[in-house]
Every structure is written in C-alpha cells, then in structure tokens.
Short mmCIF file of C-alpha atoms (C1' of nucleotides) in Angstrom, two decimals:
data_model
loop_
_atom_site.label_atom_id
_atom_site.label_comp_id
_atom_site.label_asym_id
_atom_site.label_seq_id
_atom_site.Cartn_x
_atom_site.Cartn_y
_atom_site.Cartn_z
CA MET A 20 85.95 86.23 103.47
CA SER A 21 89.66 86.40 102.72
CA ILE A 22 92.05 88.49 104.80
CA LYS A 23 92.59 90.91 101.94
CA GLU A 24 88.85 91.45 101.59
CA GLU A 25 88.58 92.11 105.33
CA ILE A 26 91.36 94.68 105.20
CA MET A 27 89.76 96.30 102.17
CA LYS A 28 86.38 96.47 103.88
CA THR A 29 87.92 97.93 107.04
CA LEU A 30 89.87 100.62 105.21
CA LYS A 31 86.95 101.53 102.97
CA GLN A 32 84.66 101.96 105.94
CA GLU A 33 87.18 104.04 107.85
CA ILE A 34 87.59 106.31 104.84
CA LEU A 35 83.87 106.60 104.10
CA THR A 36 82.99 107.37 107.71
CA LEU A 37 85.82 109.93 107.80
CA THR A 38 87.54 108.06 110.62
CA LEU A 39 90.47 108.27 108.25
CA LYS A 40 90.41 111.91 107.25
CA PRO A 41 91.25 113.21 103.78
CA GLY A 42 94.99 113.76 103.62
CA ALA A 43 95.80 111.01 106.13
CA ILE A 44 98.81 108.92 105.20
CA LEU A 45 98.43 105.22 104.46
CA SER A 46 101.98 103.92 104.66
CA GLU A 47 102.52 100.37 103.45
CA THR A 48 104.85 99.52 106.30
CA VAL A 49 102.55 100.96 108.96
CA LEU A 50 99.57 99.07 107.54
CA SER A 51 101.61 95.85 107.28
CA GLU A 52 102.35 96.10 111.01
CA ARG A 53 98.75 96.95 111.88
CA PHE A 54 97.28 94.01 109.98
CA GLN A 55 100.23 91.66 110.54
CA ILE A 56 100.68 90.88 106.88
CA SER A 57 103.41 91.52 104.35
CA ARG A 58 103.48 94.46 101.96
CA THR A 59 102.66 92.36 98.87
CA PRO A 60 98.99 91.58 99.60
CA LEU A 61 98.63 95.05 101.10
CA ARG A 62 99.70 96.55 97.80
CA ASP A 63 96.88 94.63 96.12
CA VAL A 64 94.43 96.32 98.46
CA LEU A 65 95.98 99.77 97.98
CA LYS A 66 95.91 99.33 94.23
CA GLN A 67 92.17 98.73 94.30
CA LEU A 68 91.59 101.60 96.71
CA SER A 69 93.53 103.78 94.29
CA LEU A 70 91.47 102.70 91.29
CA GLU A 71 88.27 103.46 93.19
CA ALA A 72 89.63 106.90 94.17
CA TYR A 73 89.76 106.20 97.90
CA ILE A 74 93.43 107.16 97.97
CA ASP A 75 95.83 109.15 95.84
CA VAL A 76 99.15 107.48 95.13
CA TYR A 77 102.25 109.62 94.76
CA PRO A 78 104.99 107.31 93.48
CA LYS A 79 107.92 106.93 95.88
CA LYS A 80 106.33 109.51 98.13
CA GLY A 81 103.27 107.97 99.75
CA ASN A 82 99.57 107.22 99.70
CA LEU A 83 97.08 109.79 100.95
CA VAL A 84 93.38 109.43 101.66
CA SER A 85 91.85 111.44 98.81
CA TYR A 86 90.32 114.83 99.42
CA ILE A 87 86.64 115.17 98.55
CA ASP A 88 86.38 116.20 94.91
CA LEU A 89 83.25 118.32 94.41
CA GLU A 90 83.52 118.05 90.63
CA SER A 91 83.26 114.29 90.93
CA VAL A 92 80.29 114.69 93.28
CA GLU A 93 78.43 116.84 90.78
CA GLN A 94 79.11 114.40 87.96
CA ILE A 95 77.94 111.40 89.97
CA ILE A 96 74.77 113.25 90.94
CA PHE A 97 74.09 113.93 87.27
CA LEU A 98 74.65 110.23 86.57
CA ARG A 99 72.37 109.06 89.37
CA SER A 100 69.76 111.59 88.42
CA ALA A 101 69.67 110.42 84.81
CA LEU A 102 69.49 106.78 85.88
CA GLU A 103 66.87 107.16 88.58
CA LYS A 104 64.58 109.11 86.29
CA GLU A 105 64.57 106.17 83.88
CA ILE A 106 64.24 103.65 86.67
CA ILE A 107 61.29 105.40 88.23
CA LYS A 108 59.65 105.80 84.86
CA TYR A 109 59.96 102.04 84.51
CA LEU A 110 58.74 101.30 88.04
CA SER A 111 55.70 103.52 87.60
CA GLU A 112 54.51 100.97 85.10
CA HIS A 113 55.89 97.73 86.45
CA LEU A 114 56.15 97.98 90.23
CA ALA A 115 54.40 95.05 91.91
CA LEU A 116 52.62 95.29 95.23
CA LYS A 117 55.39 93.36 96.93
CA GLY A 118 57.86 96.02 95.88
CA VAL A 119 55.66 98.79 97.23
CA HIS A 120 55.53 97.07 100.59
CA GLU A 121 59.28 96.66 100.62
CA LEU A 122 59.85 100.35 99.98
CA LYS A 123 57.19 101.32 102.54
CA ASP A 124 58.90 99.14 105.10
CA ILE A 125 62.23 100.90 104.55
CA LEU A 126 60.53 104.27 104.94
CA ASP A 127 58.86 103.18 108.17
CA ARG A 128 62.13 102.08 109.69
CA GLN A 129 63.75 105.32 108.54
CA LYS A 130 60.98 107.35 110.16
CA ALA A 131 61.53 105.48 113.41
CA VAL A 132 65.23 106.33 113.28
CA ILE A 133 64.41 110.01 112.89
CA LEU A 134 61.94 110.00 115.79
CA GLU A 135 64.34 108.15 118.06
CA ASP A 136 66.80 110.90 117.32
CA ALA A 137 69.40 108.25 116.62
CA ALA A 138 72.76 108.75 114.97
CA THR A 139 73.05 109.59 111.29
CA GLU A 140 74.62 106.19 110.66
CA PRO A 141 71.43 104.08 110.51
CA PHE A 142 69.63 106.85 108.64
CA LEU A 143 72.26 106.80 105.92
CA ASN A 144 72.11 103.03 105.67
CA LEU A 145 68.36 103.14 105.15
CA ASP A 146 68.72 105.96 102.65
CA ASP A 147 71.06 103.75 100.67
CA ALA A 148 68.69 100.82 101.10
CA PHE A 149 65.83 102.83 99.60
CA HIS A 150 67.73 103.82 96.47
CA ALA A 151 69.28 100.36 96.16
CA ALA A 152 65.79 98.84 96.32
CA LEU A 153 64.64 101.09 93.49
CA PHE A 154 67.49 99.85 91.32
CA ARG A 155 66.96 96.22 92.27
CA LEU A 156 63.20 96.27 91.73
CA ALA A 157 63.81 97.68 88.25
CA GLY A 158 66.31 94.94 87.41
CA ARG A 159 69.22 97.33 87.60
CA GLU A 160 71.18 95.92 90.52
CA TYR A 161 74.16 95.62 88.21
CA LEU A 162 74.22 99.37 87.67
CA TRP A 163 73.73 100.06 91.39
CA ASN A 164 76.84 98.01 92.13
CA LEU A 165 78.70 99.74 89.33
CA ILE A 166 77.94 103.16 90.77
CA GLN A 167 79.08 102.08 94.22
CA GLN A 168 82.57 101.70 92.80
CA SER A 169 82.76 105.41 91.98
CA ASN A 170 81.07 106.67 95.09
CA VAL A 171 83.82 107.71 97.54
CA HIS A 172 83.47 111.42 97.00
CA TYR A 173 79.69 111.40 96.86
CA VAL A 174 79.25 109.23 99.98
CA ARG A 175 81.49 111.46 102.10
CA TYR A 176 79.89 114.61 100.72
CA ARG A 177 76.44 113.29 101.64
CA ARG A 178 77.54 112.19 105.10
CA LEU A 179 78.80 115.67 105.94
CA HIS A 180 75.66 117.33 104.60
CA MET A 181 73.45 115.10 106.71
CA LEU A 182 75.03 116.21 109.94
CA ARG A 183 72.37 118.91 109.92
CA LYS A 184 69.34 117.28 111.41
CA GLU A 185 66.77 119.34 109.57
CA LYS A 186 67.96 117.63 106.38
CA LEU A 187 66.79 114.22 107.52
CA GLU A 188 63.06 115.03 107.70
CA GLU A 189 63.32 116.76 104.34
CA ILE A 190 64.94 113.78 102.69
CA TRP A 191 62.43 111.41 104.22
CA ASP A 192 59.52 113.49 102.95
CA GLU A 193 60.89 113.38 99.44
CA HIS A 194 61.29 109.61 99.57
CA GLN A 195 57.70 109.37 100.74
CA ARG A 196 56.49 111.51 97.86
CA ILE A 197 58.54 109.57 95.31
CA LEU A 198 56.83 106.40 96.42
CA GLU A 199 53.39 108.04 96.36
CA TYR A 200 53.77 109.45 92.87
CA MET A 201 55.10 106.14 91.68
CA THR A 202 52.17 104.12 92.95
CA ARG A 203 49.74 106.69 91.52
CA ARG A 204 51.64 106.69 88.22
CA GLU A 205 51.98 110.46 88.26
CA THR A 206 55.10 110.35 86.13
CA GLY A 207 54.90 114.02 85.27
CA LYS A 208 55.88 115.21 88.73
CA LEU A 209 58.47 112.52 89.30
CA GLU A 210 61.28 113.78 87.08
CA ALA A 211 61.42 117.16 88.74
CA LEU A 212 61.23 115.57 92.17
CA ILE A 213 64.13 113.19 91.55
CA HIS A 214 66.10 116.04 90.11
CA HIS A 215 65.57 118.12 93.22
CA HIS A 216 66.07 115.22 95.60
CA LEU A 217 69.56 114.44 94.36
CA ARG A 218 70.68 117.84 93.27
CA GLU A 219 69.52 120.15 96.02
CA ASP A 220 72.68 120.65 98.06
CA ILE A 221 75.30 120.70 95.33
CA ASN A 222 75.20 124.46 94.93
CA SER A 223 75.21 125.30 98.62
CA LEU A 224 78.46 126.38 100.20
CA TYR A 225 77.89 124.41 103.39
CA LEU A 226 80.85 122.10 102.87
CA GLN A 227 83.26 124.75 101.69
CA GLU A 228 82.45 126.85 104.73
CA ASN A 229 82.48 124.11 107.36
CA PHE A 230 84.80 121.41 106.08
CA ALA A 231 87.31 123.21 103.89
CA ASP A 232 90.05 120.90 105.18
CA TYR A 233 88.37 117.92 103.55
CA ILE A 234 87.86 119.47 100.13
CA ARG A 235 90.22 119.15 97.20
CA GLY A 236 91.69 122.58 96.56
CA MET K 13 104.51 106.52 79.73
CA SER K 14 105.67 103.95 82.26
CA ILE K 15 106.36 100.35 81.29
CA LYS K 16 103.36 99.13 83.27
CA GLU K 17 101.08 101.54 81.44
CA GLU K 18 102.44 100.36 78.10
CA ILE K 19 101.81 96.73 79.00
CA MET K 20 98.33 97.61 80.20
CA LYS K 21 97.56 99.48 76.98
CA THR K 22 98.87 96.61 74.87
CA LEU K 23 96.87 93.94 76.68
CA LYS K 24 93.70 96.01 76.72
CA GLN K 25 93.91 96.60 72.99
CA GLU K 26 94.59 92.94 72.24
CA ILE K 27 91.56 91.97 74.30
CA LEU K 28 89.26 94.63 72.86
CA THR K 29 90.21 93.82 69.28
CA LEU K 30 89.72 90.12 70.04
CA THR K 31 93.33 89.38 69.15
CA LEU K 32 93.27 87.75 72.56
CA LYS K 33 90.11 85.69 72.40
CA PRO K 34 87.74 85.15 75.31
CA GLY K 35 88.98 82.16 77.28
CA ALA K 36 92.64 82.72 76.38
CA ILE K 37 95.02 82.14 79.28
CA LEU K 38 97.13 85.01 80.61
CA SER K 39 99.78 83.26 82.66
CA GLU K 40 101.94 85.50 84.83
CA THR K 41 105.12 83.63 83.96
CA VAL K 42 104.42 83.66 80.23
CA LEU K 43 103.68 87.38 80.30
CA SER K 44 106.77 88.09 82.40
CA GLU K 45 108.90 86.42 79.72
CA ARG K 46 107.10 88.23 76.89
CA PHE K 47 107.54 91.68 78.41
CA GLN K 48 110.87 90.95 80.11
CA ILE K 49 109.69 92.09 83.52
CA SER K 50 109.16 90.37 86.84
CA ARG K 51 105.83 89.06 88.07
CA THR K 52 105.33 91.78 90.67
CA PRO K 53 104.58 94.72 88.36
CA LEU K 54 102.72 92.36 86.05
CA ARG K 55 100.42 91.45 88.90
CA ASP K 56 99.60 95.15 89.27
CA VAL K 57 98.50 95.21 85.65
CA LEU K 58 96.49 92.00 85.97
CA LYS K 59 94.79 93.31 89.10
CA GLN K 60 93.56 96.35 87.20
CA LEU K 61 92.49 94.27 84.21
CA SER K 62 90.55 92.10 86.63
CA LEU K 63 88.79 95.06 88.25
CA GLU K 64 87.79 96.35 84.83
CA ALA K 65 86.46 92.89 83.87
CA TYR K 66 88.99 92.30 81.09
CA ILE K 67 90.02 89.04 82.73
CA ASP K 68 88.58 86.58 85.21
CA VAL K 69 90.93 85.45 87.96
CA TYR K 70 90.63 81.95 89.34
CA PRO K 71 92.84 81.82 92.44
CA LYS K 72 95.73 79.37 92.15
CA LYS K 73 94.36 78.24 88.81
CA GLY K 74 94.89 80.99 86.29
CA ASN K 75 93.70 84.14 84.56
CA LEU K 76 91.38 83.93 81.56
CA VAL K 77 90.32 86.62 79.13
CA SER K 78 86.68 87.15 80.11
CA TYR K 79 83.86 85.89 77.95
CA ILE K 80 81.47 88.54 76.63
CA ASP K 81 78.69 88.99 79.18
CA LEU K 82 75.49 89.98 77.39
CA GLU K 83 73.80 90.94 80.67
CA SER K 84 76.55 93.48 81.25
CA VAL K 85 76.13 94.75 77.68
CA GLU K 86 72.41 95.33 78.18
CA GLN K 87 72.99 97.15 81.46
CA ILE K 88 75.65 99.42 79.98
CA ILE K 89 73.38 100.23 77.06
CA PHE K 90 70.65 101.24 79.51
CA LEU K 91 73.18 103.41 81.32
CA ARG K 92 74.45 105.07 78.16
CA SER K 93 70.95 105.56 76.89
CA ALA K 94 69.84 107.32 80.07
CA LEU K 95 72.95 109.52 80.05
CA GLU K 96 72.88 110.44 76.39
CA LYS K 97 69.23 111.42 76.54
CA GLU K 98 70.06 113.95 79.23
CA ILE K 99 73.18 115.10 77.44
CA ILE K 100 71.38 115.68 74.18
CA LYS K 101 68.58 117.47 75.95
CA TYR K 102 71.23 119.78 77.37
CA LEU K 103 73.05 120.22 74.07
CA SER K 104 69.83 121.08 72.25
CA GLU K 105 69.80 124.24 74.32
CA HIS K 106 73.49 124.98 74.79
CA LEU K 107 75.40 123.66 71.79
CA ALA K 108 77.58 126.38 70.26
CA LEU K 109 78.35 126.65 66.56
CA LYS K 110 81.89 125.47 67.16
CA GLY K 111 80.56 122.25 68.62
CA VAL K 112 78.28 121.68 65.67
CA HIS K 113 81.21 122.01 63.30
CA GLU K 114 83.24 119.59 65.35
CA LEU K 115 80.51 116.96 65.21
CA LYS K 116 79.95 117.57 61.49
CA ASP K 117 83.66 117.09 60.89
CA ILE K 118 83.63 113.73 62.63
CA LEU K 119 80.64 112.65 60.55
CA ASP K 120 82.35 113.72 57.33
CA ARG K 121 85.43 111.69 58.11
CA GLN K 122 83.26 108.74 59.04
CA LYS K 123 81.38 108.98 55.74
CA ALA K 124 84.68 108.98 53.90
CA VAL K 125 85.70 105.80 55.71
CA ILE K 126 82.48 104.11 54.65
CA LEU K 127 82.88 105.14 51.02
CA GLU K 128 86.51 104.03 50.91
CA ASP K 129 85.29 100.66 52.09
CA ALA K 130 88.01 100.71 54.72
CA ALA K 131 88.32 98.41 57.69
CA THR K 132 85.91 98.60 60.60
CA GLU K 133 88.74 99.84 62.81
CA PRO K 134 88.70 103.54 61.80
CA PHE K 135 84.92 103.51 61.66
CA LEU K 136 84.71 102.36 65.27
CA ASN K 137 87.22 104.98 66.37
CA LEU K 138 85.14 107.73 64.76
CA ASP K 139 81.98 106.28 66.26
CA ASP K 140 83.59 106.55 69.68
CA ALA K 141 84.83 110.03 68.83
CA PHE K 142 81.29 111.16 68.03
CA HIS K 143 79.82 109.97 71.30
CA ALA K 144 82.84 111.18 73.27
CA ALA K 145 82.40 114.62 71.69
CA LEU K 146 78.78 114.72 72.80
CA PHE K 147 79.83 114.04 76.38
CA ARG K 148 82.70 116.53 76.25
CA LEU K 149 80.64 119.33 74.70
CA ALA K 150 78.09 118.89 77.48
CA GLY K 151 80.76 119.08 80.18
CA ARG K 152 80.49 115.38 80.94
CA GLU K 153 83.95 114.16 79.97
CA TYR K 154 84.30 112.81 83.51
CA LEU K 155 81.36 110.46 82.99
CA TRP K 156 82.60 109.41 79.55
CA ASN K 157 85.87 108.33 81.12
CA LEU K 158 84.01 106.59 83.92
CA ILE K 159 81.97 104.55 81.47
CA GLN K 160 85.08 103.55 79.55
CA GLN K 161 86.22 101.65 82.63
CA SER K 162 83.23 99.32 82.42
CA ASN K 163 83.18 98.92 78.69
CA VAL K 164 84.98 95.66 77.87
CA HIS K 165 81.90 93.65 77.17
CA TYR K 166 80.10 96.40 75.29
CA VAL K 167 83.07 97.31 73.11
CA ARG K 168 83.63 93.72 72.00
CA TYR K 169 79.92 93.19 71.45
CA ARG K 170 79.76 96.27 69.24
CA ARG K 171 82.86 95.30 67.28
CA LEU K 172 81.37 91.93 66.39
CA HIS K 173 78.05 93.44 65.38
CA MET K 174 79.74 95.92 63.09
CA LEU K 175 81.38 93.24 61.03
CA ARG K 176 78.20 93.42 58.95
CA LYS K 177 78.76 96.26 56.55
CA GLU K 178 75.13 97.22 56.17
CA LYS K 179 75.23 98.30 59.82
CA LEU K 180 77.74 101.05 59.16
CA GLU K 181 75.53 103.15 56.87
CA GLU K 182 72.65 102.71 59.26
CA ILE K 183 74.67 103.92 62.24
CA TRP K 184 76.03 106.85 60.30
CA ASP K 185 72.53 107.92 59.23
CA GLU K 186 71.40 107.91 62.84
CA HIS K 187 74.35 110.03 63.90
CA GLN K 188 73.48 112.45 61.15
CA ARG K 189 69.88 112.67 62.29
CA ILE K 190 70.86 113.13 65.94
CA LEU K 191 72.94 116.13 64.95
CA GLU K 192 70.16 117.54 62.77
CA TYR K 193 67.49 117.26 65.43
CA MET K 194 69.84 118.78 67.96
CA THR K 195 70.60 121.84 65.91
CA ARG K 196 66.91 122.28 65.11
CA ARG K 197 66.05 121.79 68.80
CA GLU K 198 63.51 119.09 67.96
CA THR K 199 63.91 117.49 71.35
CA GLY K 200 60.74 115.46 71.01
CA LYS K 201 62.14 113.08 68.40
CA LEU K 202 65.56 112.83 70.01
CA GLU K 203 64.79 110.56 72.96
CA ALA K 204 63.30 107.84 70.81
CA LEU K 205 66.15 108.14 68.33
CA ILE K 206 68.87 107.76 70.97
CA HIS K 207 66.97 104.87 72.45
CA HIS K 208 66.87 103.10 69.10
CA HIS K 209 70.43 104.02 68.19
CA LEU K 210 71.95 102.33 71.25
CA ARG K 211 69.46 99.60 71.83
CA GLU K 212 68.71 98.21 68.41
CA ASP K 213 70.86 95.10 68.27
CA ILE K 214 70.60 93.90 71.84
CA ASN K 215 67.67 91.64 71.15
CA SER K 216 69.00 90.13 67.96
CA LEU K 217 70.55 86.69 68.12
CA TYR K 218 73.38 87.56 65.72
CA LEU K 219 76.11 87.07 68.31
CA GLN K 220 74.69 83.94 69.85
CA GLU K 221 74.42 82.37 66.39
CA ASN K 222 77.77 83.44 64.98
CA PHE K 223 80.11 83.85 67.94
CA ALA K 224 78.81 81.46 70.59
CA ASP K 225 82.41 80.67 71.57
CA TYR K 226 82.93 84.22 72.77
CA ILE K 227 79.79 84.47 74.90
CA ARG K 228 79.55 83.75 78.61
CA GLY K 229 77.47 80.65 78.99
"C1'" DC Q 3 124.22 133.77 110.91
"C1'" DA Q 4 122.55 132.23 106.31
"C1'" DA Q 5 122.60 129.33 102.54
"C1'" DG Q 6 123.88 125.48 100.13
"C1'" DT Q 7 125.29 120.70 100.13
"C1'" DC Q 8 125.53 116.09 101.40
"C1'" DA Q 9 124.08 112.10 103.76
"C1'" DA Q 10 120.82 109.37 106.23
"C1'" DA Q 11 116.22 107.87 106.80
"C1'" DC Q 12 112.22 107.65 104.94
"C1'" DT Q 13 108.85 106.41 100.94
"C1'" DT Q 14 107.25 103.03 97.17
"C1'" DG Q 15 108.91 99.95 93.07
"C1'" DT Q 16 110.97 95.52 91.61
"C1'" DA Q 17 112.91 90.95 91.63
"C1'" DT Q 18 113.03 86.56 93.49
"C1'" DA Q 19 112.64 82.64 96.60
"C1'" DC Q 20 109.39 79.98 98.77
"C1'" DA Q 21 104.46 78.45 100.21
"C1'" DA Q 22 100.32 76.38 99.07
"C1'" DG Q 23 96.53 74.99 96.33
"C1'" DA Q 24 95.00 72.71 91.72
"C1'" DT Q 25 95.66 69.58 88.04
"C1'" DA Q 26 96.89 65.83 85.44
"C1'" DA Q 27 99.53 61.85 84.54
"C1'" DG Q 28 101.50 57.64 85.91
"C1'" DG Q 29 101.74 53.61 88.56
"C1'" DC Q 30 100.02 50.64 91.93
"C1'" DT Q 31 96.47 47.57 93.68
"C1'" DG Q 32 92.31 45.24 93.66
"C1'" DC L 22 91.56 45.99 82.99
"C1'" DA L 23 89.44 49.58 86.07
"C1'" DG L 24 89.69 52.63 89.67
"C1'" DC L 25 92.14 55.01 92.99
"C1'" DC L 26 95.97 57.07 94.99
"C1'" DT L 27 100.25 59.25 94.84
"C1'" DT L 28 103.42 62.43 93.00
"C1'" DA L 29 105.34 65.73 89.91
"C1'" DT L 30 104.38 69.96 87.88
"C1'" DC L 31 101.68 73.33 86.86
"C1'" DT L 32 99.22 77.69 88.69
"C1'" DT L 33 98.91 81.99 91.74
"C1'" DG L 34 99.75 83.87 96.74
"C1'" DT L 35 103.10 85.66 100.13
"C1'" DA L 36 107.27 87.21 102.29
"C1'" DT L 37 111.45 89.48 101.93
"C1'" DA L 38 115.67 91.49 100.21
"C1'" DC L 39 117.17 95.02 97.41
"C1'" DA L 40 116.73 99.19 94.10
"C1'" DA L 41 115.70 103.82 93.44
"C1'" DG L 42 113.49 108.20 94.14
"C1'" DT L 43 112.16 111.92 97.84
"C1'" DT L 44 112.48 114.37 101.78
"C1'" DT L 45 114.51 116.03 105.84
"C1'" DG L 46 117.84 117.75 108.66
"C1'" DA L 47 122.30 118.47 110.12
"C1'" DC L 48 126.68 120.12 109.01
"C1'" DT L 49 129.86 122.70 106.50
"C1'" DT L 50 131.28 126.79 104.33
"C1'" DG L 51 130.95 131.36 102.88
#
DNA sequence: CAAGTCAAACTTGTATACAAGATAAGGCTG
DNA sequence: CAGCCTTATCTTGTATACAAGTTTGACTTG
C-alpha cells in the first residue's frame, strides 16, 4: 500500500471514529509535518477526502472536518432502503445454503460480542459485514462499494446512535428476523422490516440533544 | 466559475459526448499547454476525473479516457431502477398539479424535438430533465446529484444506444405512460414499466457489435 | 478609551525544478 | 542477422519557492 493510501486510510478512520471531531482543522502544513511528507501528495489526499465529504474546504482559509449532515443521512438511508429491498427480494429466491451459513456465522459472532459486553467497535464492524454480505451474495458488491464512498455522515450518525447499549440487541434481533424471513421466502414481511431497520432512528432527536456540537447547523 | 471548474466541465463534456474517445491519452503536459495553466491545478482536475471514473490513471505511464464498463452500466441501472420505483411510488401519492404540468411540459418539448428530427443531443438533455424532475419533485435531488457522480459509463452507453432513431419514440412513449399511470395512481403497473424502461437494452449486443472499440475488454 | 487602519503571520493556490519509473529505439555483441 | 543491453526520452510523482487571499492583533488616531 502506498504512503498516500496509508495516510488516507488513517485520516478516514480518525474521522469516522470521531477521533477527529467535526470542526477540527486539517492544516496542510501540520499534516505534512505529522506524516513527514510534502504538501503536494497531501493535497491529493485532501482532495479525495473533500470529494467524499470527509472535510469541507474553504479556499485560502482552511480545511475542516465536516459536521454531520442529517439531510445527507436521511437521503442515504432512503437509498440503502430502496436497494436492500430489491436485494432481499432477489435473495429470497436465489440465496444458496452456503450464503445462509455465512450470514448465520456473522450473526453468531455478533451475538457473542453483545454477550461479552465488548466495545461498540466490533459490533459495528459485524453490522457492516452483515449488510455487505447481503450485497455481495446478490452480486451487488459494486453498489456496496459505491455507497461506501458517500457514507461519512451516515457512518458517524450510526456510531453515535449505537452508544446506547439497548440498541444493539434490537438491531441484532432485526438482522435475525431478516435472515429468517429470507430463508422462509416470506417476502411480504421483509419490505416493512428493512424499512424499519434502516429508518427507525432518523426521526428521533437523540443526536440533536446529545451531540449538537457535531451536527451541521 | 473558477478556471479549474471550467477545465473540468470542458473535459467531462468531451468525454461524455465521445469527442474524447475511450483510450485517448490525457497527458498532463499537453493539457497544460492547451489550457495555458501549470500542471499542479491540472492534476487536481485529473484526480477528480479519476475518482469519477472518467479516466484511468496508470502511475508513471499516463492517463487514458476510460473504456465503457458494461458491468458498471448494469449496476447503475439496477440502482436507478430501485430508486425510481420508490420515487414513483411516492409521487403517485404526493405529486401536486404543478409537478404534473412540469413533467408534461418536458414531454411536449421532447416530442417536438423528435418531430423536428433534430440531433440526439437535445433529446438526451430532455430525457435527463425528465428523470431529474422526478427525483426533485420527490425531494430526492440529493440522490440525483449523487448518481450523476457515477454516471460516466451509463451516460456514454445510453448515448450510443440512442443513435438508433426508432429508440427515441419508444422512450418517449414510456415516459408518457409513466406520467399517466402516476397521475391515475395505478401503482401496480408502474414498477414493471420502470423496470422495463431502464433495463431494456442492457442485454442486447448492439454495443458489442457496433462499438467494440469503446468497450472495456 | 474606542474605533479604525495597517502590517505581519497565517491559510491555501500555483508554478517550476527535480526525482524516479516506464518505454522504445538504437547500437553493440554474440 | 538476432537478441540483448544501454541510453535517451517519454510519462507522472514529489518537493519547494513564491503568489495571493484571510485573519488577527497591535498600534495609531480621533
């Protein structure tokens, strides 16, 4: 992996995990000292981060880690909802036994994480793994990767919501039911379930009340 | 509009209209002479074109206009199909009279273009305008703009397919019927219609037979 | 003291010289 | 003559000096 890719990966992770908080300044000179590299390749990285909405660039002023944009979150949820409905409709008819086992395995590991009372980090990774597997098993890995490029706001939004532990069980249960309905080909109940699974928290005021500093005014 | 944005717009249009053919070389030095600007800002433009799949970058070798990737086209069609089904479901219940008139107006102008036997250029613009209007009227302009960023392959694919004049009438008729069903709230027929409207040509071999040079091997 | 102004110290934007890898042609050697 | 190796000349990648806009704060002036 090239140096630029490493820097990109590092910065993306720090932003997504909120180690770099919304509003934090990413100065080219500071970053060039931190990573011991000149401004030119750093600007390549910042340009990409800007295009993927990780940072906001104010010309001749500075680069700020973007604030979470709830409008963007709602739109992405609509997008994922529309896609996953189609994907699950497809999988209900085409999912092979091997795929079922794969999904079951992810759910088992996720359950273990919940019981061990571990950090939210591995839970989130397995949550992603579950949805990614759905896309991949339906031959839609391309679209999964595409969505990842527009995911900054949604990923941070979800991370903050999942700080509440009661959410985790709830999410796991829904995953479990999605898999059940899929294997039983009960397509009727699936659409509503997906809709609820993705959409549930968007209308709550949890973020506005607890993390107002991170939200785009 | 800044100089970089103008260059970007110019290059994007030349690629989308196939003035710059797939495989054409975009050398930094040649472009810097053409636009009378140094390589640094040009590299910013090329970086964005690369991220949006307009060009393929081969490090230390060169930048080529990307070949049309039919896999990408199929995936984007699936994406659009899933989105537009949801959008039209929504519009069937919420579309105001003003919106209906707007869509009708676009269709009228498109019909005029067909009758005047004009170039495919204005037809394509109105085709885009129709679909963009659907997104906008449903409050999904954000997603329309998002899709545009991943559209290089699809746009060029569609342009080549529409060189056949018989296609134009067919497309227009489908638009007309989509609008009719929507206003009459006949949601049952709409899903299949959208599906057909977007998906019809993907399995034909028209491109492979007539424009093999433009296709990614 | 208050307010306005000017200058210095920041920020990113641009141009350019140089580094380093890739390619292709020419010449050498068997 | 064939094959290989060397070298010249492409390409993009990086570092750096300079340009230009923005902000901040101190100083002057009323």
